[in-house]
Amino acid sequence: MNLTYARILIVVITFIWGIEFVLVDEALADIPPHAFNAWRFGIAAAVLAPIAFKEWGRSIPWRLSLSLGALMFLGFATQTAALLYTSVANVGFITGLNVPLVPVIALVLFRTMASKFDWAAVVIASLGLWALTSTGEASFDLGALLALICAIMFAAHVIYTDKLPSHAPVFKLAFVQLLWVAMLSGVTSLAIEDTAIMNWPTSDTVWLAIIVAAVLGSAAALWAQIYTQRILTPVDIALLFALEPVFTWLASMIIQGEQLRTTEALGATAILIAMILGALGNHWQKKNETTQTH
């Protein structure tokens, strides 16, 4: 796979994630979030199982794989729960903060110093977040807080995915993470959602959301992320992931008729600019440094 196809693959995945936001939001009217995630990731793991078992004899870094699964669980648990308390557009844009948060998390975890573009993106994104969530029904409530935690978890997941060895089997890596998320979601559902996980979903809306999220938004998406991060740099991945909140906003406008106020629209635009600045700025800087060395 060359760079062009890898980028196209990630754009398709971000488009699926954007549409998926709306489907999951509709489904949560009939099923609690952790039960939904247990079904979602259980089916996603089952989809990859036949191929993963063919790779089972090949080794993977188990501790790192389980840590990635835990980050995924926390990310999707908070993201799905956030949809119960705030709008689809809000969750989509705040989740998108994972892009400028990548350099911050990298600095905290690995002492990797961020560039001036990264820090500028963090400031702009923070201002955008304030504008997006400071008026009307979009106040910084529990939903916004959960979405922000989700963004932090997803940023850490991108960083740690880049630490996976290039020779490790992709399908086995994805399967282990998905199965771990399904198990953690199931246990959490049993602990706080009574017997919801034991009830077979009967709503067509729930099943549509589960199937789309499991097959395309989880199984295919995680495989694509692991595989393309062997070809694309984290900067490339971050830039492409910046398209997700745009797709989410468009989907919520078309399907649910959601509209952003002027201040909120400016905040959303600032977040998008920050995500692109943080990723594209680093690309320019790296290109200039390469040119100067020659």
Tab-separated table of C-alpha atoms in Angstrom:
chain	number	residue	atom	x	y	z
A	1	MET	CA	0.000	0.000	0.000
A	2	ASN	CA	1.407	3.391	-0.992
A	3	LEU	CA	0.962	6.721	0.772
A	4	THR	CA	-1.965	7.834	-1.377
A	5	TYR	CA	-4.014	4.697	-0.744
A	6	ALA	CA	-3.169	4.815	2.955
A	7	ARG	CA	-4.449	8.393	3.202
A	8	ILE	CA	-7.606	7.532	1.271
A	9	LEU	CA	-8.239	4.600	3.605
A	10	ILE	CA	-8.024	6.825	6.704
A	11	VAL	CA	-10.303	9.445	5.124
A	12	VAL	CA	-12.894	6.722	4.473
A	13	ILE	CA	-12.593	5.565	8.086
A	14	THR	CA	-13.046	9.104	9.423
A	15	PHE	CA	-16.126	9.483	7.221
A	16	ILE	CA	-17.556	6.276	8.701
A	17	TRP	CA	-16.819	7.533	12.228
A	18	GLY	CA	-18.619	10.793	11.470
A	19	ILE	CA	-21.776	9.000	10.258
A	20	GLU	CA	-21.475	6.486	13.099
A	21	PHE	CA	-21.790	9.242	15.703
A	22	VAL	CA	-25.346	9.956	14.585
A	23	LEU	CA	-26.337	6.281	14.403
A	24	VAL	CA	-25.004	5.589	17.904
A	25	ASP	CA	-26.749	8.672	19.262
A	26	GLU	CA	-30.068	7.358	17.909
A	27	ALA	CA	-29.415	3.860	19.303
A	28	LEU	CA	-28.723	5.084	22.836
A	29	ALA	CA	-32.410	5.842	23.228
A	30	ASP	CA	-32.958	2.064	23.431
A	31	ILE	CA	-29.760	0.650	24.926
A	32	PRO	CA	-27.319	1.879	27.637
A	33	PRO	CA	-23.810	2.875	26.475
A	34	HIS	CA	-21.703	0.099	28.008
A	35	ALA	CA	-24.092	-2.620	26.837
A	36	PHE	CA	-23.951	-1.096	23.358
A	37	ASN	CA	-20.146	-1.111	23.393
A	38	ALA	CA	-20.046	-4.710	24.626
A	39	TRP	CA	-22.173	-5.804	21.661
A	40	ARG	CA	-20.267	-3.559	19.275
A	41	PHE	CA	-16.768	-4.685	20.146
A	42	GLY	CA	-17.765	-8.300	20.702
A	43	ILE	CA	-19.080	-8.497	17.139
A	44	ALA	CA	-16.054	-6.565	15.852
A	45	ALA	CA	-13.727	-9.096	17.499
A	46	ALA	CA	-15.751	-11.959	16.011
A	47	VAL	CA	-15.403	-10.436	12.547
A	48	LEU	CA	-11.598	-10.422	12.802
A	49	ALA	CA	-11.322	-13.727	14.690
A	50	PRO	CA	-10.927	-16.096	11.671
A	51	ILE	CA	-7.997	-14.111	10.266
A	52	ALA	CA	-6.512	-13.358	13.687
A	53	PHE	CA	-6.417	-17.056	14.580
A	54	LYS	CA	-4.341	-17.731	11.454
A	55	GLU	CA	-1.765	-15.303	12.890
A	56	TRP	CA	-2.005	-16.630	16.441
A	57	GLY	CA	1.385	-18.325	16.350
A	58	ARG	CA	3.104	-14.993	15.771
A	59	SER	CA	4.038	-12.975	18.854
A	60	ILE	CA	2.706	-9.553	19.835
A	61	PRO	CA	3.638	-7.208	22.691
A	62	TRP	CA	0.856	-8.305	25.040
A	63	ARG	CA	1.298	-5.602	27.674
A	64	LEU	CA	1.209	-2.832	25.079
A	65	SER	CA	-1.723	-4.447	23.253
A	66	LEU	CA	-3.792	-4.701	26.441
A	67	SER	CA	-2.861	-1.132	27.373
A	68	LEU	CA	-4.078	0.025	23.960
A	69	GLY	CA	-7.298	-1.905	24.522
A	70	ALA	CA	-7.778	-0.205	27.894
A	71	LEU	CA	-7.294	3.222	26.274
A	72	MET	CA	-9.840	2.282	23.610
A	73	PHE	CA	-12.307	1.153	26.263
A	74	LEU	CA	-11.984	4.408	28.214
A	75	GLY	CA	-12.198	6.448	25.016
A	76	PHE	CA	-15.305	4.789	23.628
A	77	ALA	CA	-16.959	4.456	27.040
A	78	THR	CA	-16.708	8.188	27.675
A	79	GLN	CA	-17.549	9.089	24.082
A	80	THR	CA	-20.686	6.949	23.995
A	81	ALA	CA	-21.809	8.172	27.417
A	82	ALA	CA	-21.214	11.794	26.339
A	83	LEU	CA	-23.890	11.402	23.666
A	84	LEU	CA	-26.433	11.015	26.469
A	85	TYR	CA	-25.696	14.516	27.793
A	86	THR	CA	-24.783	16.730	24.850
A	87	SER	CA	-25.292	17.033	21.102
A	88	VAL	CA	-23.708	14.873	18.410
A	89	ALA	CA	-21.922	17.893	16.936
A	90	ASN	CA	-20.474	18.844	20.338
A	91	VAL	CA	-19.175	15.326	20.984
A	92	GLY	CA	-17.708	15.130	17.509
A	93	PHE	CA	-15.813	18.390	17.700
A	94	ILE	CA	-14.592	17.975	21.284
A	95	THR	CA	-13.437	14.429	20.525
A	96	GLY	CA	-11.515	15.972	17.644
A	97	LEU	CA	-9.315	17.726	20.193
A	98	ASN	CA	-7.345	14.481	20.343
A	99	VAL	CA	-5.363	15.810	17.368
A	100	PRO	CA	-3.766	18.873	19.052
A	101	LEU	CA	-3.619	16.924	22.326
A	102	VAL	CA	-1.215	14.391	20.805
A	103	PRO	CA	1.892	16.591	21.389
A	104	VAL	CA	0.794	17.357	24.950
A	105	ILE	CA	0.369	13.678	25.817
A	106	ALA	CA	3.653	12.844	24.095
A	107	LEU	CA	5.453	15.450	26.210
A	108	VAL	CA	3.962	14.123	29.452
A	109	LEU	CA	4.555	10.447	28.693
A	110	PHE	CA	7.786	10.445	26.677
A	111	ARG	CA	9.332	13.904	27.271
A	112	THR	CA	8.954	14.566	23.548
A	113	MET	CA	9.088	18.319	23.026
A	114	ALA	CA	6.334	19.691	20.821
A	115	SER	CA	6.911	22.203	18.054
A	116	LYS	CA	5.688	25.785	18.002
A	117	PHE	CA	2.914	24.694	15.653
A	118	ASP	CA	1.704	22.122	18.191
A	119	TRP	CA	1.512	24.633	21.020
A	120	ALA	CA	-0.219	27.198	18.807
A	121	ALA	CA	-2.762	24.523	17.887
A	122	VAL	CA	-3.374	23.698	21.554
A	123	VAL	CA	-4.070	27.362	22.382
A	124	ILE	CA	-6.396	27.868	19.403
A	125	ALA	CA	-8.221	24.602	20.079
A	126	SER	CA	-8.708	25.526	23.728
A	127	LEU	CA	-10.246	28.854	22.735
A	128	GLY	CA	-12.430	27.046	20.234
A	129	LEU	CA	-13.553	24.585	22.887
A	130	TRP	CA	-14.519	27.469	25.159
A	131	ALA	CA	-16.511	29.156	22.368
A	132	LEU	CA	-18.209	25.919	21.370
A	133	THR	CA	-19.347	25.043	24.876
A	134	SER	CA	-19.922	28.398	26.552
A	135	THR	CA	-23.326	29.418	25.165
A	136	GLY	CA	-26.838	28.124	25.449
A	137	GLU	CA	-27.399	24.395	25.684
A	138	ALA	CA	-23.797	23.748	24.735
A	139	SER	CA	-22.443	24.732	28.161
A	140	PHE	CA	-19.494	22.773	29.507
A	141	ASP	CA	-21.569	20.071	31.126
A	142	LEU	CA	-20.975	16.406	31.901
A	143	GLY	CA	-21.271	15.487	28.232
A	144	ALA	CA	-18.541	17.927	27.219
A	145	LEU	CA	-16.294	16.714	30.045
A	146	LEU	CA	-16.750	13.078	29.011
A	147	ALA	CA	-15.975	13.971	25.392
A	148	LEU	CA	-12.802	15.770	26.507
A	149	ILE	CA	-11.669	12.709	28.486
A	150	CYS	CA	-12.391	10.665	25.370
A	151	ALA	CA	-10.153	12.984	23.328
A	152	ILE	CA	-7.298	12.454	25.793
A	153	MET	CA	-7.702	8.667	25.625
A	154	PHE	CA	-7.761	8.659	21.823
A	155	ALA	CA	-4.673	10.888	21.662
A	156	ALA	CA	-2.805	8.473	23.927
A	157	HIS	CA	-3.992	5.571	21.768
A	158	VAL	CA	-2.517	7.170	18.626
A	159	ILE	CA	0.798	7.741	20.404
A	160	TYR	CA	1.063	4.221	21.774
A	161	THR	CA	-0.041	2.638	18.488
A	162	ASP	CA	3.036	4.209	16.954
A	163	LYS	CA	5.113	2.149	19.439
A	164	LEU	CA	3.884	-1.168	18.035
A	165	PRO	CA	6.607	-3.160	16.235
A	166	SER	CA	6.233	-3.128	12.456
A	167	HIS	CA	6.612	-6.905	12.234
A	168	ALA	CA	3.739	-7.712	14.612
A	169	PRO	CA	0.624	-9.316	13.015
A	170	VAL	CA	-1.972	-6.608	12.377
A	171	PHE	CA	-5.131	-8.717	12.644
A	172	LYS	CA	-4.037	-10.362	15.882
A	173	LEU	CA	-3.174	-6.954	17.366
A	174	ALA	CA	-6.584	-5.588	16.392
A	175	PHE	CA	-8.451	-8.694	17.585
A	176	VAL	CA	-6.843	-8.645	21.030
A	177	GLN	CA	-7.688	-4.974	21.514
A	178	LEU	CA	-11.294	-5.371	20.347
A	179	LEU	CA	-11.901	-8.443	22.503
A	180	TRP	CA	-10.415	-6.692	25.550
A	181	VAL	CA	-12.664	-3.660	25.006
A	182	ALA	CA	-15.705	-5.945	24.657
A	183	MET	CA	-14.879	-7.717	27.917
A	184	LEU	CA	-14.271	-4.485	29.845
A	185	SER	CA	-17.513	-3.023	28.464
A	186	GLY	CA	-19.466	-6.155	29.409
A	187	VAL	CA	-18.140	-6.157	32.975
A	188	THR	CA	-18.869	-2.435	33.346
A	189	SER	CA	-22.385	-2.910	32.001
A	190	LEU	CA	-23.071	-5.709	34.484
A	191	ALA	CA	-21.783	-3.497	37.297
A	192	ILE	CA	-23.758	-0.317	36.596
A	193	GLU	CA	-26.473	-1.102	34.031
A	194	ASP	CA	-28.258	-3.961	35.798
A	195	THR	CA	-29.033	-6.744	33.279
A	196	ALA	CA	-29.010	-4.643	30.101
A	197	ILE	CA	-26.129	-6.634	28.619
A	198	MET	CA	-28.151	-9.834	28.989
A	199	ASN	CA	-31.063	-8.546	26.903
A	200	TRP	CA	-31.023	-9.246	23.169
A	201	PRO	CA	-31.426	-5.936	21.279
A	202	THR	CA	-34.764	-5.821	19.457
A	203	SER	CA	-34.684	-2.374	17.867
A	204	ASP	CA	-33.718	-2.087	14.194
A	205	THR	CA	-32.092	1.257	15.020
A	206	VAL	CA	-29.864	-0.377	17.628
A	207	TRP	CA	-28.861	-3.224	15.327
A	208	LEU	CA	-28.054	-0.858	12.464
A	209	ALA	CA	-25.805	1.178	14.775
A	210	ILE	CA	-24.176	-1.946	16.239
A	211	ILE	CA	-23.413	-3.536	12.855
A	212	VAL	CA	-22.072	-0.342	11.246
A	213	ALA	CA	-20.025	0.551	14.338
A	214	ALA	CA	-18.730	-3.021	14.794
A	215	VAL	CA	-17.812	-3.967	11.238
A	216	LEU	CA	-16.789	-0.617	9.762
A	217	GLY	CA	-16.169	1.697	12.718
A	218	SER	CA	-14.278	-0.826	14.867
A	219	ALA	CA	-12.962	-3.933	13.074
A	220	ALA	CA	-12.060	-2.241	9.785
A	221	ALA	CA	-11.080	1.045	11.434
A	222	LEU	CA	-8.666	-0.436	13.978
A	223	TRP	CA	-7.038	-2.643	11.357
A	224	ALA	CA	-6.662	0.422	9.118
A	225	GLN	CA	-5.149	2.540	11.889
A	226	ILE	CA	-2.587	-0.084	12.913
A	227	TYR	CA	-1.679	-0.881	9.317
A	228	THR	CA	-1.448	2.682	7.994
A	229	GLN	CA	0.590	3.911	10.981
A	230	ARG	CA	3.337	1.697	9.600
A	231	ILE	CA	3.296	3.823	6.446
A	232	LEU	CA	2.023	7.222	7.571
A	233	THR	CA	3.574	9.276	10.337
A	234	PRO	CA	1.530	10.238	13.410
A	235	VAL	CA	1.382	13.748	11.917
A	236	ASP	CA	-0.264	12.407	8.763
A	237	ILE	CA	-2.702	10.352	10.832
A	238	ALA	CA	-3.567	13.370	12.999
A	239	LEU	CA	-4.228	15.571	9.980
A	240	LEU	CA	-6.568	13.013	8.451
A	241	PHE	CA	-8.347	12.362	11.758
A	242	ALA	CA	-9.095	16.098	11.825
A	243	LEU	CA	-11.743	15.426	9.183
A	244	GLU	CA	-13.857	13.333	11.570
A	245	PRO	CA	-15.603	16.201	13.428
A	246	VAL	CA	-16.392	17.837	10.092
A	247	PHE	CA	-18.119	14.661	8.928
A	248	THR	CA	-19.883	14.407	12.296
A	249	TRP	CA	-21.225	17.951	12.064
A	250	LEU	CA	-22.413	17.426	8.477
A	251	ALA	CA	-24.088	14.146	9.406
A	252	SER	CA	-25.856	15.672	12.405
A	253	MET	CA	-27.074	18.565	10.250
A	254	ILE	CA	-28.370	16.313	7.473
A	255	ILE	CA	-29.843	13.479	9.559
A	256	GLN	CA	-30.860	15.195	12.796
A	257	GLY	CA	-31.241	18.802	11.690
A	258	GLU	CA	-28.800	20.114	14.312
A	259	GLN	CA	-27.573	23.668	13.883
A	260	LEU	CA	-24.708	25.541	15.553
A	261	ARG	CA	-25.096	29.114	16.808
A	262	THR	CA	-22.663	31.687	15.424
A	263	THR	CA	-20.373	31.530	18.469
A	264	GLU	CA	-20.453	27.750	18.484
A	265	ALA	CA	-19.733	27.637	14.750
A	266	LEU	CA	-16.721	29.923	15.289
A	267	GLY	CA	-15.530	27.640	18.085
A	268	ALA	CA	-15.922	24.574	15.896
A	269	THR	CA	-14.039	26.320	13.100
A	270	ALA	CA	-11.226	27.256	15.496
A	271	ILE	CA	-10.914	23.626	16.609
A	272	LEU	CA	-10.713	22.474	13.004
A	273	ILE	CA	-8.082	25.131	12.212
A	274	ALA	CA	-6.105	24.044	15.282
A	275	MET	CA	-6.168	20.409	14.241
A	276	ILE	CA	-4.949	21.235	10.736
A	277	LEU	CA	-2.335	23.736	11.996
A	278	GLY	CA	-0.886	21.269	14.488
A	279	ALA	CA	-0.509	18.542	11.890
A	280	LEU	CA	0.300	20.485	8.722
A	281	GLY	CA	2.661	22.873	10.512
A	282	ASN	CA	4.823	19.983	11.640
A	283	HIS	CA	4.850	18.635	8.115
A	284	TRP	CA	6.155	21.969	6.787
A	285	GLN	CA	8.761	22.197	9.534
A	286	LYS	CA	10.016	18.693	8.896
A	287	LYS	CA	10.186	19.358	5.180
A	288	ASN	CA	12.228	22.551	5.753
A	289	GLU	CA	14.610	20.752	8.103
A	290	THR	CA	15.119	18.002	5.521
A	291	THR	CA	15.820	20.580	2.821
A	292	GLN	CA	18.348	22.414	4.998
A	293	THR	CA	20.276	19.226	5.763
A	294	HIS	CA	20.780	18.680	2.063
